[in-house]
Coordinates of C-alpha atoms in Angstrom, one line a residue:
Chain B
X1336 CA 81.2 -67.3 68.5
X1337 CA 82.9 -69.6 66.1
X1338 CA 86.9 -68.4 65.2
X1339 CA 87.9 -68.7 61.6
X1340 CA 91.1 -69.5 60.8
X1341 CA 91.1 -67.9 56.9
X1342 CA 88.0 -66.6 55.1
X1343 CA 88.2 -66.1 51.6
X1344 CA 86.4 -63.6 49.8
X1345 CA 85.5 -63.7 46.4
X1346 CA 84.2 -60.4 45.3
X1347 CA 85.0 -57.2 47.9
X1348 CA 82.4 -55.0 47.1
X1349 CA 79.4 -53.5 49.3
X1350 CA 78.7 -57.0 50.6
X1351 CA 82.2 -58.6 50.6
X1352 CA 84.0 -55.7 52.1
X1353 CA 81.0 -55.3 54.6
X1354 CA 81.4 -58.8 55.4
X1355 CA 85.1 -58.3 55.7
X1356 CA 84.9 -55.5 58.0
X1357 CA 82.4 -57.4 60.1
X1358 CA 84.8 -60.0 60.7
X1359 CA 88.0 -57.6 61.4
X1360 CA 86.0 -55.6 63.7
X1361 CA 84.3 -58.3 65.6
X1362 CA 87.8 -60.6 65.6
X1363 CA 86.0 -63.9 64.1
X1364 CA 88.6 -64.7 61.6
X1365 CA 92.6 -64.9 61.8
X1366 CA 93.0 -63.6 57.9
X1367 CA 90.6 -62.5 55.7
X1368 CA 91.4 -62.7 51.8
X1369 CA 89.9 -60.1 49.4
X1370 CA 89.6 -62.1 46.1
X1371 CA 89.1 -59.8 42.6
X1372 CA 89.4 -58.7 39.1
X1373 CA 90.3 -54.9 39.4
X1374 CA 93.3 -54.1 41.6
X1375 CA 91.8 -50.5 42.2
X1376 CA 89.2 -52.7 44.1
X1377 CA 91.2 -54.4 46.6
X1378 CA 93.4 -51.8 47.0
X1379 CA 90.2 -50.1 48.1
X1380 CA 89.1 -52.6 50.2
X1381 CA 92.8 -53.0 52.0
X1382 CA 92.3 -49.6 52.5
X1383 CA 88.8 -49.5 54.4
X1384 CA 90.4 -52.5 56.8
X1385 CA 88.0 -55.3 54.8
X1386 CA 90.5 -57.9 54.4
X1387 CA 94.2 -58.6 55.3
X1388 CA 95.3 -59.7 52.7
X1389 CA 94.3 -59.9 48.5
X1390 CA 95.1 -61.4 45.1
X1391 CA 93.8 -61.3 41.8
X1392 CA 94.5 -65.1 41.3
X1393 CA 91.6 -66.9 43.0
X1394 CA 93.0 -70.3 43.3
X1395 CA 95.8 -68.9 45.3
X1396 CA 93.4 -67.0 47.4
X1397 CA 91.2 -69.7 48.4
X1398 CA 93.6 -72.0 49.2
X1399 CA 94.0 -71.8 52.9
X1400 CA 90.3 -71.1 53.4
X1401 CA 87.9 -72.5 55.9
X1402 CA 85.5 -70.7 54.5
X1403 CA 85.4 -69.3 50.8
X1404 CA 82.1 -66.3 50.5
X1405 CA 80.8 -65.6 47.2
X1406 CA 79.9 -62.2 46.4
X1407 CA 80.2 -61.9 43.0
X1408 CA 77.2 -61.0 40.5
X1409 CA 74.3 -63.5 40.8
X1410 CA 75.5 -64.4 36.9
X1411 CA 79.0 -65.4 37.9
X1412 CA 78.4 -67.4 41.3
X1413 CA 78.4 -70.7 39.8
X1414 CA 81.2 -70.5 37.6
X1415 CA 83.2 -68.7 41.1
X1416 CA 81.8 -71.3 43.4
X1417 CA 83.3 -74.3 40.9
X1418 CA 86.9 -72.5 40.7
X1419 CA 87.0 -72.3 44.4
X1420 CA 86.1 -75.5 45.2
X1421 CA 88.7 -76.6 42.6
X1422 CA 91.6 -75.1 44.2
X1423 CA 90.0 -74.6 48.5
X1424 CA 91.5 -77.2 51.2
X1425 CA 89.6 -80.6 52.1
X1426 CA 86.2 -80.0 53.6
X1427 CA 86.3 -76.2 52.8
X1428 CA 82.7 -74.4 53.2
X1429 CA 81.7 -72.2 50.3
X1430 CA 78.7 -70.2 50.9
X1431 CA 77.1 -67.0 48.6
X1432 CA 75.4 -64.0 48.7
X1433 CA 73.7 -64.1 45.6
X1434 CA 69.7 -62.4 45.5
X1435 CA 68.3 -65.3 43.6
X1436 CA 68.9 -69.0 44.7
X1437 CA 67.2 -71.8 42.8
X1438 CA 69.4 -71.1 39.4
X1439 CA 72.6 -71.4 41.8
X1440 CA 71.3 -73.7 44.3
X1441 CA 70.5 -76.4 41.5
X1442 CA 73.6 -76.2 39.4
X1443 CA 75.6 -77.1 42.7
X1444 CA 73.7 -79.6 44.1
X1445 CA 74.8 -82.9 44.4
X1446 CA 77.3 -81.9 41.6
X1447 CA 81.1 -83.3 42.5
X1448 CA 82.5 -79.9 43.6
X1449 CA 85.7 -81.0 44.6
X1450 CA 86.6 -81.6 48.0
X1451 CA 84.2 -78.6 49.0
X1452 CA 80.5 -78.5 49.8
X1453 CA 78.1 -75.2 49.3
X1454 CA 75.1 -74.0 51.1
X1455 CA 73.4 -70.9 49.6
X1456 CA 73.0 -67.9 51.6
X1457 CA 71.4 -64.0 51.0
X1458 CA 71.9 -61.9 53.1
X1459 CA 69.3 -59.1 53.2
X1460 CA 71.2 -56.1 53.7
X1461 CA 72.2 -54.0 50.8
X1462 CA 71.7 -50.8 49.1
X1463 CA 72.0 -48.5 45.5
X1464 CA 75.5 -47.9 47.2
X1465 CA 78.4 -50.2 45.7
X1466 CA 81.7 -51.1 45.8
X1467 CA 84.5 -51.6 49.3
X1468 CA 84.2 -47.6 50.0
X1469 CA 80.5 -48.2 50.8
X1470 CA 81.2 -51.5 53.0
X1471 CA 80.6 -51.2 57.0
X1472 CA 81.0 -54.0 59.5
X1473 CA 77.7 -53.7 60.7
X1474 CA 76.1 -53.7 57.7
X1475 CA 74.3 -57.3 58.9
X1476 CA 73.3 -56.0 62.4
X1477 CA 69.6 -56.9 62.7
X1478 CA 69.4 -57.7 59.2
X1479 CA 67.8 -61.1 58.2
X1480 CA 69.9 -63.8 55.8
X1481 CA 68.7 -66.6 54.4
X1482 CA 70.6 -69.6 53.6
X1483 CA 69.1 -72.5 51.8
X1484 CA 70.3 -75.9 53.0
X1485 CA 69.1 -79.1 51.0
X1486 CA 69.1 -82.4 51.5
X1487 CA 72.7 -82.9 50.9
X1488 CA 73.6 -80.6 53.2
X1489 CA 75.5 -81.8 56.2
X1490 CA 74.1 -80.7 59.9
X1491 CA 78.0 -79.3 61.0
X1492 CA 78.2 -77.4 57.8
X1493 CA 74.7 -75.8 58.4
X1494 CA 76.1 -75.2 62.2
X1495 CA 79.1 -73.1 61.0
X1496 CA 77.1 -71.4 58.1
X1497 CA 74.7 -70.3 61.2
X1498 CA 77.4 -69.2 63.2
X1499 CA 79.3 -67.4 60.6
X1500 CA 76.3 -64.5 59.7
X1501 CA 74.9 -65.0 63.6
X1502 CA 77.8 -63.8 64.9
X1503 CA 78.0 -61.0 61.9
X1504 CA 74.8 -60.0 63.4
X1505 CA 72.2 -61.5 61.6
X1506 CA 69.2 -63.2 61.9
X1507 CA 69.1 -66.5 60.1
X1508 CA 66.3 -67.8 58.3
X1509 CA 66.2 -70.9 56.6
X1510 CA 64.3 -72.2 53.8
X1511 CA 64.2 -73.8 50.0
X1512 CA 66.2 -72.1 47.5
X1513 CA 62.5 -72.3 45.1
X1514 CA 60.7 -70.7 48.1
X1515 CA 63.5 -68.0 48.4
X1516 CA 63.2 -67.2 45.0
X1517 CA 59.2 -66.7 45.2
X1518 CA 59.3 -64.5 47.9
X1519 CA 62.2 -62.0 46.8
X1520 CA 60.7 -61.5 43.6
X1521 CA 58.0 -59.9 45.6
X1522 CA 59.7 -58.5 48.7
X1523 CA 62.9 -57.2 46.1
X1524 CA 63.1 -57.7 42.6
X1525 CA 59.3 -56.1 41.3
X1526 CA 59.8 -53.3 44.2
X1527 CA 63.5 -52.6 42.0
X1528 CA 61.4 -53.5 38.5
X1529 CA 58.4 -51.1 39.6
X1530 CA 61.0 -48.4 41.0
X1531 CA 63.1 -48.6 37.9
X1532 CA 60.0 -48.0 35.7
X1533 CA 58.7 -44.9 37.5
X1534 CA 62.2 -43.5 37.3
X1535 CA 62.2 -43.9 33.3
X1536 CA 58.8 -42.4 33.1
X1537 CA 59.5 -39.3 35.0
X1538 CA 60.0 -36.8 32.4
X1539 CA 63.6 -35.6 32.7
X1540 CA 62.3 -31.7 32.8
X1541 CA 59.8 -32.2 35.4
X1542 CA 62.6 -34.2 37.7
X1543 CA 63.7 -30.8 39.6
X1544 CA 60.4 -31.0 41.5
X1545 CA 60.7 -34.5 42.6
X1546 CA 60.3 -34.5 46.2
X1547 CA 60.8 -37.0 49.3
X1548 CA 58.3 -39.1 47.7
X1549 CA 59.8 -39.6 44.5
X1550 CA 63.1 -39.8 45.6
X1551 CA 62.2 -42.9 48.2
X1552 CA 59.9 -44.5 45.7
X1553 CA 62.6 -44.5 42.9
X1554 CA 65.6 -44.8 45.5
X1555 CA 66.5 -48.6 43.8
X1556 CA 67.0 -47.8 40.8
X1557 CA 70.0 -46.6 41.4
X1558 CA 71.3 -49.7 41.7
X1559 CA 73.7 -51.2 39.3
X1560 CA 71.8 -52.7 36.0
X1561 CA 74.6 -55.3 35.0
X1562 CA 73.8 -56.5 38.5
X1563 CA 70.0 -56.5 38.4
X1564 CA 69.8 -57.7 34.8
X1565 CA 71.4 -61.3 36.0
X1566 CA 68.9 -61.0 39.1
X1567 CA 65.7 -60.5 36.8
X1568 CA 66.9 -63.5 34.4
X1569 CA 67.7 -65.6 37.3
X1570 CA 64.3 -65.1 38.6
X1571 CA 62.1 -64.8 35.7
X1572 CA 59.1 -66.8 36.5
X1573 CA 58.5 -65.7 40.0
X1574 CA 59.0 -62.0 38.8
X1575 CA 56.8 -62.2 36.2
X1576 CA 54.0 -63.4 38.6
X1577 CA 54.9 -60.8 41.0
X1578 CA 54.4 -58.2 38.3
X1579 CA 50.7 -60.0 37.2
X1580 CA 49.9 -59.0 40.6
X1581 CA 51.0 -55.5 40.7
X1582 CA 49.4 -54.9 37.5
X1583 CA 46.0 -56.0 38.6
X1584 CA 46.8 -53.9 41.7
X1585 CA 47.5 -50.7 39.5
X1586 CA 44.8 -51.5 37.3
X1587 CA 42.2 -51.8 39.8
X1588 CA 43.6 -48.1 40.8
X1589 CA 43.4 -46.9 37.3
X1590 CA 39.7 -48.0 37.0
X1591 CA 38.2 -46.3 40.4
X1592 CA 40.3 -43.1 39.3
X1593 CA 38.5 -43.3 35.5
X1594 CA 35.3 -43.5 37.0
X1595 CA 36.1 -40.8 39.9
X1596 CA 35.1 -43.5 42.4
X1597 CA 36.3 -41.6 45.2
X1598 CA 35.2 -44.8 47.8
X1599 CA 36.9 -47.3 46.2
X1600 CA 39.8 -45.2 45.7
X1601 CA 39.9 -44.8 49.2
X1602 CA 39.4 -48.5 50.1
X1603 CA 42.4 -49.3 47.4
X1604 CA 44.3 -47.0 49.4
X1605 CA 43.7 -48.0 53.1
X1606 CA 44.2 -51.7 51.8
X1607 CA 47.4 -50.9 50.6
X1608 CA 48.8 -48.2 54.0
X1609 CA 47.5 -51.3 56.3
X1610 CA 50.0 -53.7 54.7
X1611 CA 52.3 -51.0 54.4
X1612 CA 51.8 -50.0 58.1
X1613 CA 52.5 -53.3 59.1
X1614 CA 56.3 -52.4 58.7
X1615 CA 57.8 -49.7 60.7
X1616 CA 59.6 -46.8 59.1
Chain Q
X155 CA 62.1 -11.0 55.8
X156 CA 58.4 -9.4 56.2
X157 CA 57.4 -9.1 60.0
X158 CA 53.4 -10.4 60.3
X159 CA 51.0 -9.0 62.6
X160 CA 48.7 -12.4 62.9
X161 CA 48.9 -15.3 60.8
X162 CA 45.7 -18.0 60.8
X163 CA 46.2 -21.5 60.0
X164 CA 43.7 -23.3 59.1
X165 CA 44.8 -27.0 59.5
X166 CA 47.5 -27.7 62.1
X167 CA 48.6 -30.9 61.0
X168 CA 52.0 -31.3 59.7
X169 CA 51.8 -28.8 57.0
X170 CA 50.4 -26.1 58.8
X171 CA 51.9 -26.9 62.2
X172 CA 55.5 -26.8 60.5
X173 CA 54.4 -23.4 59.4
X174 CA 53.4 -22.0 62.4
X175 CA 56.5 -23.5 64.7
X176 CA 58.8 -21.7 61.2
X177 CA 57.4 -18.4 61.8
X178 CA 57.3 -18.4 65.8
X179 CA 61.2 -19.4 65.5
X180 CA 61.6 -17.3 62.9
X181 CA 60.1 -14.8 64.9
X182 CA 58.0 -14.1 61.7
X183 CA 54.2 -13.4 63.1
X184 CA 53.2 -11.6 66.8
X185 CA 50.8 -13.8 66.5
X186 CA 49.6 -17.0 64.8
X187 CA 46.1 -18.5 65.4
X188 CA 45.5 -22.1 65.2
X189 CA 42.0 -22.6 63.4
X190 CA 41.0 -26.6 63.9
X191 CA 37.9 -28.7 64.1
X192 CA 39.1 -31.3 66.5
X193 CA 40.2 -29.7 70.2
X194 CA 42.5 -32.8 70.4
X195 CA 44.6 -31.1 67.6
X196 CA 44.6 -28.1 68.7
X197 CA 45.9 -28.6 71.9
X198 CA 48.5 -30.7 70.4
X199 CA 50.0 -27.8 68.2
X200 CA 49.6 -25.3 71.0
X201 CA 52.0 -28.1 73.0
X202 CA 54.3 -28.1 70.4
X203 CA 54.4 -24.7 70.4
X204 CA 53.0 -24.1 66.8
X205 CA 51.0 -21.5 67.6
X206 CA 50.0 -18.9 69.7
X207 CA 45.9 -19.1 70.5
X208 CA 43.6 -21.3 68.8
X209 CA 40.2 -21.6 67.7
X210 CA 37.5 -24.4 66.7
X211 CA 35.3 -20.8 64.8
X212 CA 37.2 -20.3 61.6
X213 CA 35.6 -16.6 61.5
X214 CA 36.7 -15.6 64.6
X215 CA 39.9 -17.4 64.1
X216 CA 40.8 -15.1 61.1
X217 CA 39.0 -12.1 62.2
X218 CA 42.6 -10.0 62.6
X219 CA 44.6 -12.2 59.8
X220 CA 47.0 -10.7 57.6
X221 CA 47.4 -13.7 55.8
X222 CA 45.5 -16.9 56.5
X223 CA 46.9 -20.2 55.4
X224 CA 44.5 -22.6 54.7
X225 CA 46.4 -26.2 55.2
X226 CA 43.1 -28.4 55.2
X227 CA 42.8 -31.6 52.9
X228 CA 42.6 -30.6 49.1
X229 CA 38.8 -31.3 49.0
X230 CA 38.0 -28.7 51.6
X231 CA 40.3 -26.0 50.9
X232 CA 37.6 -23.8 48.2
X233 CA 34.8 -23.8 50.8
X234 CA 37.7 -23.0 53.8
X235 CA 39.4 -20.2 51.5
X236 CA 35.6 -18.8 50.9
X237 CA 34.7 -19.3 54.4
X238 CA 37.8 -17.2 55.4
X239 CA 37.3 -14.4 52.7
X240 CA 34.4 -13.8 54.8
X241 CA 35.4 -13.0 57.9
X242 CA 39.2 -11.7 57.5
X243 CA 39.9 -8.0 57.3
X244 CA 39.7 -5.7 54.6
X245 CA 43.0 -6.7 51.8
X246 CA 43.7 -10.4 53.9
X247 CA 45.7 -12.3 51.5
X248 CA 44.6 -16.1 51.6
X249 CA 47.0 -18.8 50.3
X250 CA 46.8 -22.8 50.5
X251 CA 49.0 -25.9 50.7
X252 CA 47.1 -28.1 48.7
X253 CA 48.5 -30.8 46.5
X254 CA 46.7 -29.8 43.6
X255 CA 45.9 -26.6 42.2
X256 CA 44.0 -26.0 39.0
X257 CA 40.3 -27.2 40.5
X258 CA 41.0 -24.8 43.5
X259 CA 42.2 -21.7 41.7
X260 CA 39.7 -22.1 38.9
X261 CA 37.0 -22.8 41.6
X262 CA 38.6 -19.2 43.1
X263 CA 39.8 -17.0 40.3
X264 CA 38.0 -13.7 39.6
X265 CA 35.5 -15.0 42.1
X266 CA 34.1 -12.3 45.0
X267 CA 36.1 -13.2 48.2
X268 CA 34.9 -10.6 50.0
X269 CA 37.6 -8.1 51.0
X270 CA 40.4 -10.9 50.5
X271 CA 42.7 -12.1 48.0
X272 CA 43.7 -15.8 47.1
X273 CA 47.3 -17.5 45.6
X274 CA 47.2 -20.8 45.4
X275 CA 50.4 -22.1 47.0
X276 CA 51.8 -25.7 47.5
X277 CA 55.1 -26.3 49.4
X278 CA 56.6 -29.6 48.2
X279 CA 57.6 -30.7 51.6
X280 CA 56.1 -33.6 53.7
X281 CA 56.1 -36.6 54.6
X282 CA 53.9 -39.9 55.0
X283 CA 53.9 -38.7 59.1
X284 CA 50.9 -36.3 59.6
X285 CA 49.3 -34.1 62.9
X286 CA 51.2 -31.5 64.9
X287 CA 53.4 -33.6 66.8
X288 CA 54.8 -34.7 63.4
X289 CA 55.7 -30.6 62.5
X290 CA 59.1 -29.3 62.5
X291 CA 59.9 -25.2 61.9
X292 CA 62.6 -26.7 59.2
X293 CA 60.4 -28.3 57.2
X294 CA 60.4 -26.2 54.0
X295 CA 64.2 -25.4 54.4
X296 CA 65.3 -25.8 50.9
X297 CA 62.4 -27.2 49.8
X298 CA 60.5 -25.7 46.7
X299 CA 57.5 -24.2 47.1
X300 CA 55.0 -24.2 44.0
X301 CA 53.2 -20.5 44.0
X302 CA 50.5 -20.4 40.7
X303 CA 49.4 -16.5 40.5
X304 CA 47.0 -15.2 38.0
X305 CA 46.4 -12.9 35.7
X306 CA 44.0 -11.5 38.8
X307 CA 47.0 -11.4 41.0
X308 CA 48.4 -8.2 42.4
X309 CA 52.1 -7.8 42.4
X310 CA 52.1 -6.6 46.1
X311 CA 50.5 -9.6 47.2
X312 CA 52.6 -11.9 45.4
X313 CA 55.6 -10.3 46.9
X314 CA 54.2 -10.4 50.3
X315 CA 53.3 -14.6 49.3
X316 CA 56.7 -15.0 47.5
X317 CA 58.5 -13.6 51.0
X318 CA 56.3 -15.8 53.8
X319 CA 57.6 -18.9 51.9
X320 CA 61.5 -17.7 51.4
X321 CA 61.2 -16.6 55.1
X322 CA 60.5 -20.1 56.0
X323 CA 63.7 -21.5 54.0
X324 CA 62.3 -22.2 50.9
X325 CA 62.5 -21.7 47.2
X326 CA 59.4 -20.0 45.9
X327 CA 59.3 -21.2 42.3
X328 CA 55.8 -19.6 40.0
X329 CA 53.9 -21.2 37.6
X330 CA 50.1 -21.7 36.4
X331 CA 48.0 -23.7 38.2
X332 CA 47.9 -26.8 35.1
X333 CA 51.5 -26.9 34.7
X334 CA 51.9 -26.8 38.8
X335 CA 49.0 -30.2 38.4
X336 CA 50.9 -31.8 34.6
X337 CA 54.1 -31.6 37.0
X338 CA 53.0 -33.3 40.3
X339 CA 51.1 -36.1 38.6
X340 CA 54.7 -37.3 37.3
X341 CA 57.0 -36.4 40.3
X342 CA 54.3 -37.1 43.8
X343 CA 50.8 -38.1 42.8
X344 CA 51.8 -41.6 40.5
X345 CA 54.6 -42.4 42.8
X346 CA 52.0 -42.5 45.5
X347 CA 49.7 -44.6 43.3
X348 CA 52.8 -46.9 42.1
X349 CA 54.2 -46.9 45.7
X350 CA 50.1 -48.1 47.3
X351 CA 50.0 -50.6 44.3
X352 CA 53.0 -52.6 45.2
X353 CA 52.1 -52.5 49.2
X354 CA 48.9 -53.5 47.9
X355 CA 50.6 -56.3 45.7
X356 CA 52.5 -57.8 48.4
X357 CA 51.9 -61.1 49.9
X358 CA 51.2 -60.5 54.1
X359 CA 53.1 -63.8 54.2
X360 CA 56.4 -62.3 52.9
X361 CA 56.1 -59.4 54.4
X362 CA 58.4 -60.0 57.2
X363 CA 61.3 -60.8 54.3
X364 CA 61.0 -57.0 53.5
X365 CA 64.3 -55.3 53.6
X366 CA 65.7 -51.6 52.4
X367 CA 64.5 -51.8 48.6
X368 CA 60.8 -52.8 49.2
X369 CA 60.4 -50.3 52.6
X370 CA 61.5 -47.3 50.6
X371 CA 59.4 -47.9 47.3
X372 CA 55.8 -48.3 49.5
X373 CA 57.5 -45.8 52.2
X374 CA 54.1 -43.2 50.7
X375 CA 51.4 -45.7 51.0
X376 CA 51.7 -45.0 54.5
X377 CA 50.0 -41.8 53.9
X378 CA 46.5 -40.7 54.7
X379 CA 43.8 -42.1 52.5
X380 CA 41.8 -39.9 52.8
X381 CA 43.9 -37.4 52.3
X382 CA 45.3 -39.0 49.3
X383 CA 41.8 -39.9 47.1
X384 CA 40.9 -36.1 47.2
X385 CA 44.2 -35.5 45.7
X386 CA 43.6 -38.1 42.8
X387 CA 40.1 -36.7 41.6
X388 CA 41.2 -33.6 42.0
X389 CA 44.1 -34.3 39.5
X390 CA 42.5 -36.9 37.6
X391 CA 43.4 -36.0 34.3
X392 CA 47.3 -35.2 34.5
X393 CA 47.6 -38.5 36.9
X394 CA 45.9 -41.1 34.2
X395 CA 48.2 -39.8 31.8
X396 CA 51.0 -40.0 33.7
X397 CA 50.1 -43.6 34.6
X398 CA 49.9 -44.3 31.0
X399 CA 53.8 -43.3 30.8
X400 CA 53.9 -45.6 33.9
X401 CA 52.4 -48.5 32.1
X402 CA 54.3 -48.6 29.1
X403 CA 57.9 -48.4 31.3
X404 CA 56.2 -51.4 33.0
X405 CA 55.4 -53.4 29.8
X406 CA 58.6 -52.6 27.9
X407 CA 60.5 -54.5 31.3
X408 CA 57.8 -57.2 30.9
X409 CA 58.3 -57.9 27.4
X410 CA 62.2 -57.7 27.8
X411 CA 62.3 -60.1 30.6
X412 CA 59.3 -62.6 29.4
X413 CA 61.7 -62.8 26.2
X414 CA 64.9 -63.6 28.5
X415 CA 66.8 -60.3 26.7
X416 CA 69.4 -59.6 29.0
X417 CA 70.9 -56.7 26.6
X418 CA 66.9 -55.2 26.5
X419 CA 66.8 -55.2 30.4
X420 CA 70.0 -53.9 31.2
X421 CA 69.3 -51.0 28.9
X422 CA 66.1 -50.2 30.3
X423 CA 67.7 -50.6 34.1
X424 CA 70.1 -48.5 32.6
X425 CA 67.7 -45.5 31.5
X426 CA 66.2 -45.6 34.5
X427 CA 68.9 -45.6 36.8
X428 CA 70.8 -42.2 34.9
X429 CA 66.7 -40.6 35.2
X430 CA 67.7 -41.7 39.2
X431 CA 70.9 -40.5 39.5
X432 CA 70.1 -37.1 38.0
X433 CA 68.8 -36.5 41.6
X434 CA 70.5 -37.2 44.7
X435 CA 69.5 -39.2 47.9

């Protein structure tokens, strides 16, 4: 278990405030600071025990920190991550938790950022819940979060990263911000594309018969579309040849159900439970 | 609530051996024969306590039915319901739980069912679990269940078919057979198709990156296959138009994002996510 002295949070929202929770509850850190824009949000997030103490002025909040966490939207972390390292104590961490790494990763790296250095990090715990009310400390537990050192990254900074979501709960995975990218745009951002679409094409009068089906299928899009706009520009290419594939993979259903092939349909269909299966629940 | 002498089920899987653990803690039926082709099964609802005697000889099995309920996979249910007219007792109303419903009540209406009487019935309550030890008594509590009468259909039977259901907890809502089909290509059978398409889509290799978003939106493509290609040519029609919807949600996302426009995406996410939140969970 490694003790924090002050963690700085920039953003308290789902992940912030579960972060901050996760700390206070598990007594890692001395002081957590709840950095924002709306005071209705940190009073929020005072309120569910996130953080100790806030401010809306983020150089004064990250000026004691050991560690400064960036949970801002993925189209703000770069510009957040440069004002914290601007104002953060000598050989101050800063980490995010941004769903798309290769944007962010490369307009930080080897760039002068003060006396700070940043390691990326996404954690893989979320839902189409928002804001410090939704926040729980152990909303990490199990979950897997990956952080995506480069070669500038120095071995005791990636040993305190480690520590810091290990001892949240997490599993942590490591890997290039590029392969990151690649494999979220298939494990995240075409599911929340694909989900979002079904929901628009639902015809609003036949909604009141949506069952369990429909209602897990379109559960994402939910989510907040500031948010997931940013996600889908930061992640364009890989996205797009996500969605090449799951159009071939819907096309190839729309062709054995035009010609009523009833045994490829049901091929299509094992195909797809057997990579399902391989998850549980 | 309408006290049944003996209730067949034909089909104890999770469908029909939800129904028959409803009625026997209801205390709904005296009786209620399990009617199966497997042994296995059988013995598996009569553990769970789904049902009072069973059978592998669907005519014996209905011999003393009030009402059989005939909870086979859609592409069996005509020659079941047929089989069943023959061998039930003089005025045996037969119903269904299949997942489509114009093929099997055209297939049925004004046909000679010997001394019985079909409604086509289809309780939108499930899951991608299936077999007895998968059935709960509460599965249709506050569920809607989809009843399509005809012009054919006698008002005391569809009062007797109207109270089974809202016995059993749920909401009996009536419509025609093609509207019941138009509906439930949009709200279950593309979300199934969408849902075994991005499973399908999904590298194995990032599988084990997977988290909340992508688990929910393939959560269906666990179901049967089997199961699930009857249902497709059965409602072939209704569910290539609704992928055509589907499509053209999909494209309109492509073109926004392959064209960088922010304001385009966040509009679309935006349309979608108000279609989502019009439902909850």
């Amino acid at each position: 278990m490694k003790q924090w002295d002050t963690v700085a949070i920039v953003g308290v929202g789902l992940i912030g405030g579960s972060i901050g929770l996760g700390l206070r509850e598990r007594g890692l850190a001395r002081r957590v600071v709840g950095i924002g824009r709306r005071e209705s949000t940190l009073k929020a997030a005072r309120q569910a025990g996130a953080v100790t103490s806030t401010t809306l002025d983020l150089a004064k909040g990250v000026s004691n920190a050991e560690l400064v966490v960036i949970c801002t939207p993925v189209g703000r972390i770069v510009t957040d991550v440069r004002a914290a390292s601007e104002a953060c104590p000598q050989d101050c961490l800063i980490t995010d938790a941004g769903s798309t790494k290769a944007e962010i990763v490369s307009a930080l790296e080897g760039k002068s950022l003060g006396r700070a250095r940043f390691i990326g990090s996404h954690p893989l715990a979320g839902s189409e819940k928002s804001g410090p009310t939704a926040a729980v400390g152990d909303l990490f537990l199990g979950k897997t979060v990956i952080v995506t050192p480069t070669r500038a990254t120095r071995k005791q900074d990636y040993t305190a990263l480690f520590a810091f979501w290990t001892d949240l709960g997490a599993n942590v995975v490591s890997m290039s911000a590029a392969a990151h990218d690649r494999i979220l745009a298939a494990t995240s951002h075409l599911p929340h594309l694909a989900a979002s679409a079904l929901a628009a094409a639902t015809p609003a009068a036949d909604l009141e018969f949506a069952a369990g089906g429909w209602l897990d299928t379109t559960r994402i899009a939910a989510g907040d579309p500031e948010l997931w706009q940013q996600i889908f520009l930061a992640n364009q290419t890989h996205i797009l040849s996500a969605l090449g594939r799951y159009e071939k993979s819907l096309a190839a259903l729309r062709r054995a159900l035009e010609r009523g092939d009833g045994k490829k349909l049901k091929e299509l269909l094992l195909q797809a439970k057997r990579r399902r299966d391989a998850l549980a629940s």
